[in-house]
JSON list of C-alpha atoms in Angstrom, two decimals:
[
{"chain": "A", "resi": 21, "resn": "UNK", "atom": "CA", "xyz": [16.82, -3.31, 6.85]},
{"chain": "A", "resi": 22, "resn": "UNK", "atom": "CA", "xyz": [13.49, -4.58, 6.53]},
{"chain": "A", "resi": 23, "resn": "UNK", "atom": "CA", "xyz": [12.21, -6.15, 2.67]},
{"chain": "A", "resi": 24, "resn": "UNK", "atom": "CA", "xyz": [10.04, -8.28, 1.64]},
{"chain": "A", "resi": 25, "resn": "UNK", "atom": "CA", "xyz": [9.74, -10.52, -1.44]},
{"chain": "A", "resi": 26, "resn": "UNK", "atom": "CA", "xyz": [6.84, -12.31, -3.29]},
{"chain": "A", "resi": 27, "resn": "UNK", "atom": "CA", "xyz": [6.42, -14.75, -6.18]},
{"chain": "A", "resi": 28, "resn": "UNK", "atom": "CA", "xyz": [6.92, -12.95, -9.49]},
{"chain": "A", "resi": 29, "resn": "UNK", "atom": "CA", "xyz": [3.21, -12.65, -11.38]},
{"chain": "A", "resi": 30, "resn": "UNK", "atom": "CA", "xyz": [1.33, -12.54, -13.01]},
{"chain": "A", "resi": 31, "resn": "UNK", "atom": "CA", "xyz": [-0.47, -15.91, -12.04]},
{"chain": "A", "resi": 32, "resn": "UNK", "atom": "CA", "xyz": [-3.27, -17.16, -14.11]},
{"chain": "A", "resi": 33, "resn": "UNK", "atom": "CA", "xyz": [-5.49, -20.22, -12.59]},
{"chain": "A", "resi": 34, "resn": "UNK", "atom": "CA", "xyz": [-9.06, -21.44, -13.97]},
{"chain": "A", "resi": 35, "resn": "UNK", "atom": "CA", "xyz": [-12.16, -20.76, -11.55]},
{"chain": "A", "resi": 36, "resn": "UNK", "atom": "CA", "xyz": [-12.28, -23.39, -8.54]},
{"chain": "A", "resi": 37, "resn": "UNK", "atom": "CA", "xyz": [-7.99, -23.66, -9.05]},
{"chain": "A", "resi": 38, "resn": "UNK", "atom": "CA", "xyz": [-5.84, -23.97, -5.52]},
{"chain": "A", "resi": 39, "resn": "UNK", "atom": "CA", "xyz": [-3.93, -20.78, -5.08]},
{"chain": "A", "resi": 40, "resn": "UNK", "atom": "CA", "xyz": [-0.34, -20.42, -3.29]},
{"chain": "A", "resi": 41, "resn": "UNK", "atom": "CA", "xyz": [1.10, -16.82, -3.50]},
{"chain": "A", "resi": 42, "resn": "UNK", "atom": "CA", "xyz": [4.46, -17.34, -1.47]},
{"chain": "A", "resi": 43, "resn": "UNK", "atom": "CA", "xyz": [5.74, -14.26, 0.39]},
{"chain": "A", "resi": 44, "resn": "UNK", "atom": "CA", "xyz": [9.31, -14.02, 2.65]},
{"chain": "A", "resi": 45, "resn": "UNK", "atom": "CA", "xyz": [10.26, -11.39, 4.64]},
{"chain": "A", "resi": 46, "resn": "UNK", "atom": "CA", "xyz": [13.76, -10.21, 6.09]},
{"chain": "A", "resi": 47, "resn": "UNK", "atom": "CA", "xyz": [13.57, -8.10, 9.44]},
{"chain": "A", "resi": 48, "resn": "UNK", "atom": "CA", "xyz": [14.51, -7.32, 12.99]},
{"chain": "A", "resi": 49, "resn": "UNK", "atom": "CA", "xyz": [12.39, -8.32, 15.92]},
{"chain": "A", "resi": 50, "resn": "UNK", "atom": "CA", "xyz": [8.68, -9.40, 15.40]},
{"chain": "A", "resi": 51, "resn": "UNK", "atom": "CA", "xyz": [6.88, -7.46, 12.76]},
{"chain": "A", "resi": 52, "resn": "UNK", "atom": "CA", "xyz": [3.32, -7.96, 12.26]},
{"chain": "A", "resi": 53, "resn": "UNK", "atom": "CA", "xyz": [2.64, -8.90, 8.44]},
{"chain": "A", "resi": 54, "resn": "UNK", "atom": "CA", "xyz": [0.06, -8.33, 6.30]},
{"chain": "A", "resi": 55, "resn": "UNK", "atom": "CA", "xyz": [-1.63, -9.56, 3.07]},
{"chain": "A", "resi": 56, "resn": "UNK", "atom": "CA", "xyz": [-3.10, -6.21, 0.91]},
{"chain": "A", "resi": 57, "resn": "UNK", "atom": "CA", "xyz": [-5.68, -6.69, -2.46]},
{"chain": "A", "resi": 58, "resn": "UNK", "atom": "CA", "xyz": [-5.82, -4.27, -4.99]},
{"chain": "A", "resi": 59, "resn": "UNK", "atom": "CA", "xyz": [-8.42, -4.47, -7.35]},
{"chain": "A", "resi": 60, "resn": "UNK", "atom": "CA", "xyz": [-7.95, -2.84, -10.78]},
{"chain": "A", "resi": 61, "resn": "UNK", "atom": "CA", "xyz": [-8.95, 1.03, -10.24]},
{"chain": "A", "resi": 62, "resn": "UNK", "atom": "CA", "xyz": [-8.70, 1.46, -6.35]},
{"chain": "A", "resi": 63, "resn": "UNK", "atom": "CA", "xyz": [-6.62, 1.98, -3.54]},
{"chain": "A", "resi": 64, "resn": "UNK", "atom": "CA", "xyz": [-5.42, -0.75, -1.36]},
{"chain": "A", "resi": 65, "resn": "UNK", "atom": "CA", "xyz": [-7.37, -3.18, 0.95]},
{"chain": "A", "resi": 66, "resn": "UNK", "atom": "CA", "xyz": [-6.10, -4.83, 3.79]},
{"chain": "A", "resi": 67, "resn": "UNK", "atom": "CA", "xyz": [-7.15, -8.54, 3.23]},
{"chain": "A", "resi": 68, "resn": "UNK", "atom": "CA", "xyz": [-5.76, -10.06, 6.50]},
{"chain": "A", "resi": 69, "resn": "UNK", "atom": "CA", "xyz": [-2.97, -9.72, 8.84]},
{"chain": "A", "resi": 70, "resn": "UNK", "atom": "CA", "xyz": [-1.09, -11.83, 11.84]},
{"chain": "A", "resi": 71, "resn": "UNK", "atom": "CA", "xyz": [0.52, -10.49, 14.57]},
{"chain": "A", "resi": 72, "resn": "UNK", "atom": "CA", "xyz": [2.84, -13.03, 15.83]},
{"chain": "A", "resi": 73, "resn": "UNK", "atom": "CA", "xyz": [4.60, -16.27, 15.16]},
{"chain": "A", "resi": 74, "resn": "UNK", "atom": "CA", "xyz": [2.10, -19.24, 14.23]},
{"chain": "A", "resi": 75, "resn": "UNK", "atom": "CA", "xyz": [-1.18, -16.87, 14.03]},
{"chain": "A", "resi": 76, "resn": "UNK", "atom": "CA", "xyz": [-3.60, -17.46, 11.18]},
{"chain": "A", "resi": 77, "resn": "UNK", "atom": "CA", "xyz": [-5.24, -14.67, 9.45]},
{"chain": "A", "resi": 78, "resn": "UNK", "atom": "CA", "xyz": [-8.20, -15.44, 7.34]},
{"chain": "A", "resi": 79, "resn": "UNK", "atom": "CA", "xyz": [-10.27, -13.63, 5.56]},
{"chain": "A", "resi": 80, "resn": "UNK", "atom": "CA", "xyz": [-12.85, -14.14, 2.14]},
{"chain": "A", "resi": 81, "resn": "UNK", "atom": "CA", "xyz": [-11.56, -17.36, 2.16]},
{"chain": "A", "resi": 82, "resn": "UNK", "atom": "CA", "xyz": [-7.99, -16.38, 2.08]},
{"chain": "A", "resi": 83, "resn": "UNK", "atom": "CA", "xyz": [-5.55, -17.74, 4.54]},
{"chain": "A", "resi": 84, "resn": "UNK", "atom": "CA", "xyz": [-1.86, -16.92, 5.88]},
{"chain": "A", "resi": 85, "resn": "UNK", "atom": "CA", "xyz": [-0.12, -18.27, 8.67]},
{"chain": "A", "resi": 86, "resn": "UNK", "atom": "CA", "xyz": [3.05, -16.56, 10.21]},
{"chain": "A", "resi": 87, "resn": "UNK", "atom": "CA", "xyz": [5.50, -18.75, 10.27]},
{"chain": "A", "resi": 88, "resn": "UNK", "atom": "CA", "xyz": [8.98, -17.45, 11.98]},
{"chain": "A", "resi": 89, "resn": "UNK", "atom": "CA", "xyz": [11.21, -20.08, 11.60]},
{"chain": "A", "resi": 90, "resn": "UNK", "atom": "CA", "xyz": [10.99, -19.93, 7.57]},
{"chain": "A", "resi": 91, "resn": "UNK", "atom": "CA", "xyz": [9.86, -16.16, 7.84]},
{"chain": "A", "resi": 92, "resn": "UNK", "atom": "CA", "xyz": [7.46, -16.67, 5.51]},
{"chain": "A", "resi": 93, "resn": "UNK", "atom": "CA", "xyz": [3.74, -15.75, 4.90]},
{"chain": "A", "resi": 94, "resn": "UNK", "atom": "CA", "xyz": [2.54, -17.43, 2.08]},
{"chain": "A", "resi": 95, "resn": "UNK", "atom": "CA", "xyz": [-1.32, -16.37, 1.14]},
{"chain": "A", "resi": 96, "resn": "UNK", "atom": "CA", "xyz": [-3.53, -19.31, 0.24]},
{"chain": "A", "resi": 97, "resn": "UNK", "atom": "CA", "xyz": [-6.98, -20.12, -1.45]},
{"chain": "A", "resi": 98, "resn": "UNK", "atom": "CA", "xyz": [-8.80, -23.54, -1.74]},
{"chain": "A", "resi": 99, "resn": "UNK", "atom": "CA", "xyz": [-10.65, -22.11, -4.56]},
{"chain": "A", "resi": 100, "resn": "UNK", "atom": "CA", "xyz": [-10.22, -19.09, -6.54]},
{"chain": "A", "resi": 101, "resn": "UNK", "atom": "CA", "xyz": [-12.97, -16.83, -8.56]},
{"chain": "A", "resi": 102, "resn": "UNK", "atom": "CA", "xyz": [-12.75, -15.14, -11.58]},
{"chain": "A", "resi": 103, "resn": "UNK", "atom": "CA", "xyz": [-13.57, -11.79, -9.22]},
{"chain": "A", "resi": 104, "resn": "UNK", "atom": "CA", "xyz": [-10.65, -12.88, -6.96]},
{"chain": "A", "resi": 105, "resn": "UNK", "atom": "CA", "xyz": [-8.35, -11.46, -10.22]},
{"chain": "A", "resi": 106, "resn": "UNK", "atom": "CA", "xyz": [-6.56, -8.32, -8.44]},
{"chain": "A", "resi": 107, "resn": "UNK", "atom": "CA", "xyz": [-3.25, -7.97, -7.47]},
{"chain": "A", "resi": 108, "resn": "UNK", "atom": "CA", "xyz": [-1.60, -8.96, -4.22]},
{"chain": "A", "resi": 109, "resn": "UNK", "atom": "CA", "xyz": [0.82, -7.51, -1.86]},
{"chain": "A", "resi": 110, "resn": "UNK", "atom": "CA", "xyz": [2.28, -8.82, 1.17]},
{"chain": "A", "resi": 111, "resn": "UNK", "atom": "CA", "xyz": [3.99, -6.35, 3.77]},
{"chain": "A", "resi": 112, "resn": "UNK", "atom": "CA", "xyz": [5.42, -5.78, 6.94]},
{"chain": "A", "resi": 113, "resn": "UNK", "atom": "CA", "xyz": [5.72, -3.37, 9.78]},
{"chain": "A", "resi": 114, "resn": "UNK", "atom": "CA", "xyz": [7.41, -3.14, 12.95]},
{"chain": "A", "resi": 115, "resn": "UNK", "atom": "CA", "xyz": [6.31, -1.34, 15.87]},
{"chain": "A", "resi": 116, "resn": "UNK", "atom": "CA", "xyz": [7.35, 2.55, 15.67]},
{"chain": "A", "resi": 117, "resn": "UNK", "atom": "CA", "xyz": [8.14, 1.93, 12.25]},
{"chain": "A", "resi": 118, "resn": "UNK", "atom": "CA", "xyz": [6.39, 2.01, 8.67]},
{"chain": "A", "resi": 119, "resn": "UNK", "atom": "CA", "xyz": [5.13, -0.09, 6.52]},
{"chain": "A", "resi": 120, "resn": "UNK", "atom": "CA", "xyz": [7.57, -1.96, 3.85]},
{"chain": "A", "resi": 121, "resn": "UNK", "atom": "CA", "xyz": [5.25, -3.59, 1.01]},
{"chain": "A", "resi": 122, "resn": "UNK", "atom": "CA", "xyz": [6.43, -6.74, -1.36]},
{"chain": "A", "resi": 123, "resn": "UNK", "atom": "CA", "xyz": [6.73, -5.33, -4.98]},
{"chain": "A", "resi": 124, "resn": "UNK", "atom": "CA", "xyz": [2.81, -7.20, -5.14]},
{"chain": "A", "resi": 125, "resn": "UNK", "atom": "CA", "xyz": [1.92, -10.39, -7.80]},
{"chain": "A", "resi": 126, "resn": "UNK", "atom": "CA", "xyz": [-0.57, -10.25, -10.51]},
{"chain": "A", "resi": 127, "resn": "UNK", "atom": "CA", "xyz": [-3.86, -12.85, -10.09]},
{"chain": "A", "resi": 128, "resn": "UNK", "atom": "CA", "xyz": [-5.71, -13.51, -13.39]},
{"chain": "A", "resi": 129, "resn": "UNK", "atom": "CA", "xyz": [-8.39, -16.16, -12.75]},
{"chain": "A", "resi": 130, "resn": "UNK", "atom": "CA", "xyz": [-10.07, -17.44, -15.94]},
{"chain": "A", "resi": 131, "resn": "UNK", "atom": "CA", "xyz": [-13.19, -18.29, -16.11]},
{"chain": "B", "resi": 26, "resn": "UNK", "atom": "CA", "xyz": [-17.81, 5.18, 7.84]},
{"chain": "B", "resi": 27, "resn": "UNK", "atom": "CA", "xyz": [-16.82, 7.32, 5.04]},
{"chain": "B", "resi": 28, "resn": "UNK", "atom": "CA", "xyz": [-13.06, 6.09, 3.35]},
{"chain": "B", "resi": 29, "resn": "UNK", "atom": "CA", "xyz": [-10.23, 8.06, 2.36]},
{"chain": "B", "resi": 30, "resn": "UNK", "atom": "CA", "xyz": [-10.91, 10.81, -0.05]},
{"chain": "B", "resi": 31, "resn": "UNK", "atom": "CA", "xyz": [-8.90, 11.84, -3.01]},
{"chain": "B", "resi": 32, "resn": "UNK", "atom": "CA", "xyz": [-8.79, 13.71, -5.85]},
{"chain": "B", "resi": 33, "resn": "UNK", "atom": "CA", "xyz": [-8.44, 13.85, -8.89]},
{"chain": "B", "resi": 34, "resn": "UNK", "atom": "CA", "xyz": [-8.02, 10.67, -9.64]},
{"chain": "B", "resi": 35, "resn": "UNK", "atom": "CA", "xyz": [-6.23, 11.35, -13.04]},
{"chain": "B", "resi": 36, "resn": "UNK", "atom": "CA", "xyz": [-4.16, 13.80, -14.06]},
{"chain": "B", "resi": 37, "resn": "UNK", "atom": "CA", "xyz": [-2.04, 14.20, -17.29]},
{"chain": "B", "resi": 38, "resn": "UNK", "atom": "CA", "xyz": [0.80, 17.04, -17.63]},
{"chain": "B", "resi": 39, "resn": "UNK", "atom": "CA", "xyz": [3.94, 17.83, -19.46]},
{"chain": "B", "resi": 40, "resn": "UNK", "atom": "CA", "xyz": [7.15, 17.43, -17.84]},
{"chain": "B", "resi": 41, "resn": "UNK", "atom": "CA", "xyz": [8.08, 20.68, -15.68]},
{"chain": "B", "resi": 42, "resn": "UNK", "atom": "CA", "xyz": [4.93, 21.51, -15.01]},
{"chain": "B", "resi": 43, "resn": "UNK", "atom": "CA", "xyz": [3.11, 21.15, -11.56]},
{"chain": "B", "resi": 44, "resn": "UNK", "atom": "CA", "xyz": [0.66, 19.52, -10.07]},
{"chain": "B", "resi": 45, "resn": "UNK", "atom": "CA", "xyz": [-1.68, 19.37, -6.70]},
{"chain": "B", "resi": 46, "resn": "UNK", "atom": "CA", "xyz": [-3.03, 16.09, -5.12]},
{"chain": "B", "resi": 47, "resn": "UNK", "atom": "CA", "xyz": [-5.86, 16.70, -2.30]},
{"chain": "B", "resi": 48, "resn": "UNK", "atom": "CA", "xyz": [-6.66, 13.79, 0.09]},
{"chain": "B", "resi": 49, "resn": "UNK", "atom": "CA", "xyz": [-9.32, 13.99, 2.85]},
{"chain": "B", "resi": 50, "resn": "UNK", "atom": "CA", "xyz": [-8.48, 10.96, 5.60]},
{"chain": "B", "resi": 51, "resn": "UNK", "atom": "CA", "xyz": [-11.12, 9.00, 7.43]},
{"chain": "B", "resi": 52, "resn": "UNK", "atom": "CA", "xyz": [-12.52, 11.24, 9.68]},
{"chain": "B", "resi": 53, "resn": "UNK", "atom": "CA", "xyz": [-10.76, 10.86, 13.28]},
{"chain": "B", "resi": 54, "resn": "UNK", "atom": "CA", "xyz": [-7.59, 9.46, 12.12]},
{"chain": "B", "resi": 55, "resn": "UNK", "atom": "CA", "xyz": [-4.51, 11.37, 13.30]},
{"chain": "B", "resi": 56, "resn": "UNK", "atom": "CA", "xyz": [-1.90, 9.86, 10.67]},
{"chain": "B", "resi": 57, "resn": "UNK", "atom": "CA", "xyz": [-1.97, 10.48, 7.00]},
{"chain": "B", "resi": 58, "resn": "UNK", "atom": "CA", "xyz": [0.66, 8.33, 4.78]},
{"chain": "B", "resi": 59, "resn": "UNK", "atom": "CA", "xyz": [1.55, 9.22, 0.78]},
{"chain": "B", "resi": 60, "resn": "UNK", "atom": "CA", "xyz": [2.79, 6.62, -0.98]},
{"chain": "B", "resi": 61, "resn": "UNK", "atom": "CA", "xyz": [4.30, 6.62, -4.57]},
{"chain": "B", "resi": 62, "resn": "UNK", "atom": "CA", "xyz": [2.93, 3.70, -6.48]},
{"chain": "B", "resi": 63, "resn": "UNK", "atom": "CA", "xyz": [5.23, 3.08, -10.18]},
{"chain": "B", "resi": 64, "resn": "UNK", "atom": "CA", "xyz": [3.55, 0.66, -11.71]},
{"chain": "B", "resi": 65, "resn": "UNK", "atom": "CA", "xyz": [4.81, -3.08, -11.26]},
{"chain": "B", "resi": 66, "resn": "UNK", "atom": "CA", "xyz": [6.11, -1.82, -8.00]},
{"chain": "B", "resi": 67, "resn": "UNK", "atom": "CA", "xyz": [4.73, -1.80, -4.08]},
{"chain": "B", "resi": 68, "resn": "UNK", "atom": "CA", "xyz": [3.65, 1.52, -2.47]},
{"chain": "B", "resi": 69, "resn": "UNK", "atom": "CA", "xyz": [7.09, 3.23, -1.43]},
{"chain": "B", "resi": 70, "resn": "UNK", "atom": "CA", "xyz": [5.96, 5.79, 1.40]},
{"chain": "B", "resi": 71, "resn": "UNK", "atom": "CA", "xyz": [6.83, 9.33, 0.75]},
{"chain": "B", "resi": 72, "resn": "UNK", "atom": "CA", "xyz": [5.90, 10.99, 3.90]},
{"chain": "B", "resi": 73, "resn": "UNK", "atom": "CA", "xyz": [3.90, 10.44, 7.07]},
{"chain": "B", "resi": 74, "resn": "UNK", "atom": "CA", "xyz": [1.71, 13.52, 9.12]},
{"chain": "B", "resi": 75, "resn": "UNK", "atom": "CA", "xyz": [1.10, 12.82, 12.72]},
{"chain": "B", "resi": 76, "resn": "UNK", "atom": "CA", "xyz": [-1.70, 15.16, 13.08]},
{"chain": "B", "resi": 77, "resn": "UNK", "atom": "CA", "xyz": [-0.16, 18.27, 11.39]},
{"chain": "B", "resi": 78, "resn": "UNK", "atom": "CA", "xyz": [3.57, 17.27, 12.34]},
{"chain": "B", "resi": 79, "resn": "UNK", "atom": "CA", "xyz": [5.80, 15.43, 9.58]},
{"chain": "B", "resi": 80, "resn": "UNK", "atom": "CA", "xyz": [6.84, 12.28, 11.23]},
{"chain": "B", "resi": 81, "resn": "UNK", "atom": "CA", "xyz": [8.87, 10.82, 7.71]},
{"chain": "B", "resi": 82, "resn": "UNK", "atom": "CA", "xyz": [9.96, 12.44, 5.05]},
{"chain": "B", "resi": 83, "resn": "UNK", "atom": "CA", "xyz": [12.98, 10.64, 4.50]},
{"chain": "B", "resi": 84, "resn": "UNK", "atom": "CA", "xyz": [11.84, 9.25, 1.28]},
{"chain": "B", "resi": 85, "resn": "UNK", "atom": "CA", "xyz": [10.37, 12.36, -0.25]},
{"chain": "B", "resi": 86, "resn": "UNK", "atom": "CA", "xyz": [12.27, 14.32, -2.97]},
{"chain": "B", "resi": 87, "resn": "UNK", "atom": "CA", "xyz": [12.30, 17.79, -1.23]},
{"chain": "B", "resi": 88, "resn": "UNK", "atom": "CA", "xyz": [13.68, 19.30, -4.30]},
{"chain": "B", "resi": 89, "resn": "UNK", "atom": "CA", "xyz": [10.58, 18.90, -6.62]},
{"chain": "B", "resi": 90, "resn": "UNK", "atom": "CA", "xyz": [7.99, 17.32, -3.70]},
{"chain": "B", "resi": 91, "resn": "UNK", "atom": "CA", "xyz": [6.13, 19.28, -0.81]},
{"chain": "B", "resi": 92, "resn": "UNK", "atom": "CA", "xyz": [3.74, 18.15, 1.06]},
{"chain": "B", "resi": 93, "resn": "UNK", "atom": "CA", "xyz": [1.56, 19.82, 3.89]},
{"chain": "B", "resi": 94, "resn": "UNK", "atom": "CA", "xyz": [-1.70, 19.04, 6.60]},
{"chain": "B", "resi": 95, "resn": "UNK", "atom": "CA", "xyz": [-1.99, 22.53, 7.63]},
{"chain": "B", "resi": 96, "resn": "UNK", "atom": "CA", "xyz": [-5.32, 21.65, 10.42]},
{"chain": "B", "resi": 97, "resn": "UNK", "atom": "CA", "xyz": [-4.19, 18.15, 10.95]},
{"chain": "B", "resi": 98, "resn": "UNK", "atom": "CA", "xyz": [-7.03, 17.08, 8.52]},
{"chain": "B", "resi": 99, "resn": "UNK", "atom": "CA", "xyz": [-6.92, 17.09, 4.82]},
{"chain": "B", "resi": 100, "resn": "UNK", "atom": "CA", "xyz": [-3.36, 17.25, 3.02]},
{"chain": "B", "resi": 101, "resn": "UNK", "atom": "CA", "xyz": [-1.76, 18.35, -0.11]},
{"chain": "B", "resi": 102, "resn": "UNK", "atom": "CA", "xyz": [1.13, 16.76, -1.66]},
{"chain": "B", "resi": 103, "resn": "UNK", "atom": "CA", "xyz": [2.44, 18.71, -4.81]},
{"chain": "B", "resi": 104, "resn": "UNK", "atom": "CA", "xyz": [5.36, 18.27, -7.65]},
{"chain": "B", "resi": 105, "resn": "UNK", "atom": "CA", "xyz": [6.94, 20.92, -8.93]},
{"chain": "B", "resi": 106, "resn": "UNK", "atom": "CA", "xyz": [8.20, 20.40, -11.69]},
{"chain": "B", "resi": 107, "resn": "UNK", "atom": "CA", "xyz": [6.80, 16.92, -12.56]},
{"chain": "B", "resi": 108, "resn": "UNK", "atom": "CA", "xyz": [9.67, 14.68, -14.72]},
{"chain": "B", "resi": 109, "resn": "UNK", "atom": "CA", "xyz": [9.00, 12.16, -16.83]},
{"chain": "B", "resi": 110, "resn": "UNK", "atom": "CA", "xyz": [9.23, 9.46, -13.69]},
{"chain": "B", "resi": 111, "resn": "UNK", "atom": "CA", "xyz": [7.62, 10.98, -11.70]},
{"chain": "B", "resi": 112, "resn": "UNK", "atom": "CA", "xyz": [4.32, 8.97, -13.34]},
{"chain": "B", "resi": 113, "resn": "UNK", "atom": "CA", "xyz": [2.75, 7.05, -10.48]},
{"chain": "B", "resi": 114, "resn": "UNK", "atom": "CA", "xyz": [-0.17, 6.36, -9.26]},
{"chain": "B", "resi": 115, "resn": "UNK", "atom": "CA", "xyz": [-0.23, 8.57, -5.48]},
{"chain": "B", "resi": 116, "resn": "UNK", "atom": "CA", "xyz": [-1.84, 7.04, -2.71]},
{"chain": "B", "resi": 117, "resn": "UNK", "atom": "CA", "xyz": [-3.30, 8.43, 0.33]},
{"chain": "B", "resi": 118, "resn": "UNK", "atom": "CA", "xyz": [-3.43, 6.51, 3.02]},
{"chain": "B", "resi": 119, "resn": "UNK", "atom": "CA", "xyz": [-4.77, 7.02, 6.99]},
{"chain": "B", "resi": 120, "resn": "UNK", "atom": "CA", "xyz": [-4.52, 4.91, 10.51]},
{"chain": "B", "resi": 121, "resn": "UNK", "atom": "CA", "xyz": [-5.63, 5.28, 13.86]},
{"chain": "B", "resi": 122, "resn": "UNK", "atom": "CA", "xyz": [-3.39, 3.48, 16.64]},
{"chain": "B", "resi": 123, "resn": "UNK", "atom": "CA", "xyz": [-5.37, 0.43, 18.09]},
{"chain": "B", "resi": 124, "resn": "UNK", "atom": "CA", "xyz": [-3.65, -2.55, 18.81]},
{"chain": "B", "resi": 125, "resn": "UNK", "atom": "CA", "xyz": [-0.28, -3.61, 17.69]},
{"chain": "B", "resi": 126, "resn": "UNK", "atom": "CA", "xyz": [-0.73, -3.82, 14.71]},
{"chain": "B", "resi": 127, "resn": "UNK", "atom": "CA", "xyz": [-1.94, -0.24, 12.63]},
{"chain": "B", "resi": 128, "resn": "UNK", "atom": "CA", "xyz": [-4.06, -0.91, 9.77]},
{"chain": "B", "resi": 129, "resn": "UNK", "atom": "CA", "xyz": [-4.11, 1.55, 6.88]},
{"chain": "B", "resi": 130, "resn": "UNK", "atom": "CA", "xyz": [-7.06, 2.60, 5.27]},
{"chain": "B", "resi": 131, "resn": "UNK", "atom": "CA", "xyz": [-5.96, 3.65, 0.97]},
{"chain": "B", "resi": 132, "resn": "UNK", "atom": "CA", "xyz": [-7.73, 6.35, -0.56]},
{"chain": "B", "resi": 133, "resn": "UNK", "atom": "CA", "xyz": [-8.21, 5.02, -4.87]},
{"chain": "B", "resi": 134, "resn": "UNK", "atom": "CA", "xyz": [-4.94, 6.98, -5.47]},
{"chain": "B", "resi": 135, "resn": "UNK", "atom": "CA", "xyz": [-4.65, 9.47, -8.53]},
{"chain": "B", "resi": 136, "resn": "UNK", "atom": "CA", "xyz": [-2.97, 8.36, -11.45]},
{"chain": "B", "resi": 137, "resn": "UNK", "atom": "CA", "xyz": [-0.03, 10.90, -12.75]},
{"chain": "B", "resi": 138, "resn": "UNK", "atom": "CA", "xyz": [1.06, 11.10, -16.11]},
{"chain": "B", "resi": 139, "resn": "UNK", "atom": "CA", "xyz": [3.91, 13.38, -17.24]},
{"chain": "B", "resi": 140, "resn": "UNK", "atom": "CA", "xyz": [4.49, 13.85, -21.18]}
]
């Protein structure tokens, strides 16, 4: 079946720190993935997402690229702020099918 | 645009008891997701409305859990009777098909806790 798997948190960086959160996925055909925040008190935001093999999502400074050959889509930041502390799930979904969401990693950026 | 809509957003009870969660989608969107949230853990889905149709409930524990969209709108997912694990936070969720790829819009989820 579909899974996917992200770097155990939580992850604590200082303000202006390089941030790697490494995600790997396991499933048929070509799923679209997906990178969700949640910030402490809400629901779920969708942060960015990549259709196919080798697209780039971006968004807030966040980036992910698909990459099928290591089926991995790790989320990176050149420079992380103390209100970028939330915490992070990577996911999957295939078409017809529903979404299957990492078990998500903790972001504590210190100030 | 108006998000997803839920309430209440915390709700303490004693084990066997019941309980009623109340989401409102984003207006226009024909699929409403709940999701079971324990904490440390990703959003496992407990059932998916297509309109007012159930599209998946594999996941949902039909022996305690009912859910229902009666006019294809708003929905009501209820416990009864809560257990002790059941404490979660409960997200609603909603998507409208464009694309390939369906985003889901999450309500702020309610937050159960059962003495």
């Amino acid at each position: 079946g579909n899974s996917v798997t992200q770097m155990e948190g939580p992850v604590t960086l200082s303000e202006e720190a390089f941030l790697t959160i490494n995600c790997t996925y396991t499933a048929t055909g070509y799923p679209s993935l997906f990178w969700y925040v949640q910030y402490p008190g809400e629901g779920l935001q969708l942060l960015l997402k990549a259709t196919k093999a080798d697209d780039k999502g971006s968004n807030k400074g966040f980036e992910a690229t698909y990459r099928k050959e290591t089926t991995s889509f790790h989320l990176e930041k050149g420079s992380v702020q103390v209100s970028d502390s939330a915490v992070y799930f990577c996911a999957l979904r295939n078409y017809g099918q529903n979404f299957v969401f990492g078990p998500g990693t903790r972001l504590s950026v210190l100030p | 645009e108006a998000g997803v809509a839920q309430s209440p957003r915390y709700k303490i009870i004693e084990k066997r008891q019941s309980v009623a969660f109340w989401c409102n989608p984003i207006s226009g969107h024909a699929t409403l997701y709940w999701y079971q949230q324990i904490l440390g853990q990703g959003p496992k889905l407990l059932i998916q409305f297509q309109n007012n149709g159930v599209v998946d409930d594999s996941q949902l524990p039909k022996d305690r859990f009912s859910a229902e969209r009666l006019k294809g709108v708003d929905s009501t997912l209820k416990i009864q009777p809560a257990k002790l694990e059941d404490s979660a936070v409960y997200l609603c969720a909603s998507s409208s098909p464009m694309g390939t790829a369906y985003e889901q819009y999450f309500g702020p989820g309610t937050r159960l806790t059962v003495t």
